[in-house]
Short mmCIF file of C-alpha atoms in Angstrom, two decimals:
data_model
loop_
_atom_site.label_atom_id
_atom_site.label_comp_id
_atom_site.label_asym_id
_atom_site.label_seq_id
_atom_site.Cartn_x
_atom_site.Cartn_y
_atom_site.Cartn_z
CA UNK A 277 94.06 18.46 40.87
CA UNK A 278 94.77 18.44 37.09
CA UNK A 279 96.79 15.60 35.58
CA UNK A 280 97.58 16.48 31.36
CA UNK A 281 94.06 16.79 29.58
CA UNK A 282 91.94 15.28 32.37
CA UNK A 283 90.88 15.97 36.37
CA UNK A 284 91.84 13.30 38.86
CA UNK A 285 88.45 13.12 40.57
CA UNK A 286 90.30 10.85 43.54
CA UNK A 287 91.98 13.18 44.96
CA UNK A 288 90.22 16.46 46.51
CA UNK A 289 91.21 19.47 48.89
CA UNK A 290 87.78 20.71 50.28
CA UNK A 291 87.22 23.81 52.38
CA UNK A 292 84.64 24.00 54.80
CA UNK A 293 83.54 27.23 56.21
CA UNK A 294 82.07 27.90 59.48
CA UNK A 295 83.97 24.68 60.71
CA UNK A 296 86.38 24.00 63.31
CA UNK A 297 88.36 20.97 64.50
CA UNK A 298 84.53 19.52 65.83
CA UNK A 299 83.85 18.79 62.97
CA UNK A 300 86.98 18.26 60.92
CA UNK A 301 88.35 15.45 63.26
CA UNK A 302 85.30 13.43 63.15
CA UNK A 303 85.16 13.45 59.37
CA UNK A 304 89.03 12.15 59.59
CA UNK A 305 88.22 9.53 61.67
CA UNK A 306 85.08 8.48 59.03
CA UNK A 307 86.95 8.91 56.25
CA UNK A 308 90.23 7.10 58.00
CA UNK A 309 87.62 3.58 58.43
CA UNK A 310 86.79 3.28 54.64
CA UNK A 311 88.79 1.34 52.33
CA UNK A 312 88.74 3.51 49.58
CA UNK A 313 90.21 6.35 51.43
CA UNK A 314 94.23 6.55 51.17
CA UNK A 315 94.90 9.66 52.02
CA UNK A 316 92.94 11.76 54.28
CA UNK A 317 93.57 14.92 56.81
CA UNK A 318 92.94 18.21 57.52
CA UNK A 319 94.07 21.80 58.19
CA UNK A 320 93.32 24.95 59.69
CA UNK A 321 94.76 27.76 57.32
CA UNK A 322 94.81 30.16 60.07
CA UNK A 323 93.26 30.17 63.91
CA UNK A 324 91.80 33.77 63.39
CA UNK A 325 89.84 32.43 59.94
CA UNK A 326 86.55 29.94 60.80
CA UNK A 327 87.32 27.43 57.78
CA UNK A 328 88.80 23.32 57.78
CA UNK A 329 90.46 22.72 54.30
CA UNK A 330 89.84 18.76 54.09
CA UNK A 331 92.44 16.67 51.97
CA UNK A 332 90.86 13.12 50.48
CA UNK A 333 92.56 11.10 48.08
CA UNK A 334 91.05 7.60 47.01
CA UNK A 335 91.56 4.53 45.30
CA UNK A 336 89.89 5.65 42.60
CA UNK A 337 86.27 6.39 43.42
CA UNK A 338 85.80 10.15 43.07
CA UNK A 339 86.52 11.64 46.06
CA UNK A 340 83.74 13.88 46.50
CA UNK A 341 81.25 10.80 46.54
CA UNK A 342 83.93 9.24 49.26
CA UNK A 343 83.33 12.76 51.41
CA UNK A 344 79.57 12.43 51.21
CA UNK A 345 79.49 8.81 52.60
CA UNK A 346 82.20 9.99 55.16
CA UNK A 347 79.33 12.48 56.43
CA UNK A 348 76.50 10.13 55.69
CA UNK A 349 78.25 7.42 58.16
CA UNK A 350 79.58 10.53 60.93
CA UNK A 351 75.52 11.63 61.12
CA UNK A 352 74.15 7.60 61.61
CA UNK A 353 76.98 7.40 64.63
CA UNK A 354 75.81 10.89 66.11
CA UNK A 355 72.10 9.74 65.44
CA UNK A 356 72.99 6.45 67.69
CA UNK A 357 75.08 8.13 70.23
CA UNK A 358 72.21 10.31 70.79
CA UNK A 359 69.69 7.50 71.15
CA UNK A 360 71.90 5.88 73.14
CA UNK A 361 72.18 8.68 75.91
CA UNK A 362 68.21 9.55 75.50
CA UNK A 363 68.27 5.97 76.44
CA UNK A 364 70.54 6.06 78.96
CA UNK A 365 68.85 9.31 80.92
CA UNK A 366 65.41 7.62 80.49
CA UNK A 367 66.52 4.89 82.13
CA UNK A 368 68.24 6.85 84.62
CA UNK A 369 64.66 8.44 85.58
CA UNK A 370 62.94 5.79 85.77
CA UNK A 371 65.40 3.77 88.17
CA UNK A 372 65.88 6.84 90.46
CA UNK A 373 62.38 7.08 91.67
CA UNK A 374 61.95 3.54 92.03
CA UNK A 375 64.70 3.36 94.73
CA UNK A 376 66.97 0.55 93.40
CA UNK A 377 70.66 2.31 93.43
#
């Protein structure tokens, strides 16, 4: 976005190909909890095309840099909620053969 004689790194449009909604609502959500986000959402230009175009505008950090922490913070939740459920089915195993339902 050009403003005059200089770019307004705060405020980006990225596109994202080989995405869907997957992906695009859980970077939403990310970028929705930080506090330098004030302006986020996304869109699919058209059903038949496989691409997200991702709108971030910021207090004033450059935007990008937001985005990367966005996906940074989206991968340490997937990495739990996969521990969680490896967890979860291990414990599952064990329990079931010892009888105690």
């Amino acid at each position: 976005m050009e403003h005059g004689s200089y770019q307004d790194r705060s405020a980006s449009t990225f596109s994202l190909a080989d995405e869907d909604h997957t992906l695009a609502n859980s970077l939403r959500f990310t970028l929705n909890q930080d506090p330098r986000v004030t302006v986020c959402g996304y869109s699919i230009p058209h059903p038949s095309e496989a691409r997200v175009n991702i709108r971030v505008q910021t207090t004033g950090d450059p935007a990008n840099e937001v985005l990367k922490d966005s996906c940074q913070d989206l991968m340490m939740i997937c990495q739990h909620v996969r521990s969680t459920f490896d967890l979860a089915v291990a414990d599952f195993k064990n329990n079931k053969g010892s009888g105690s339902e």
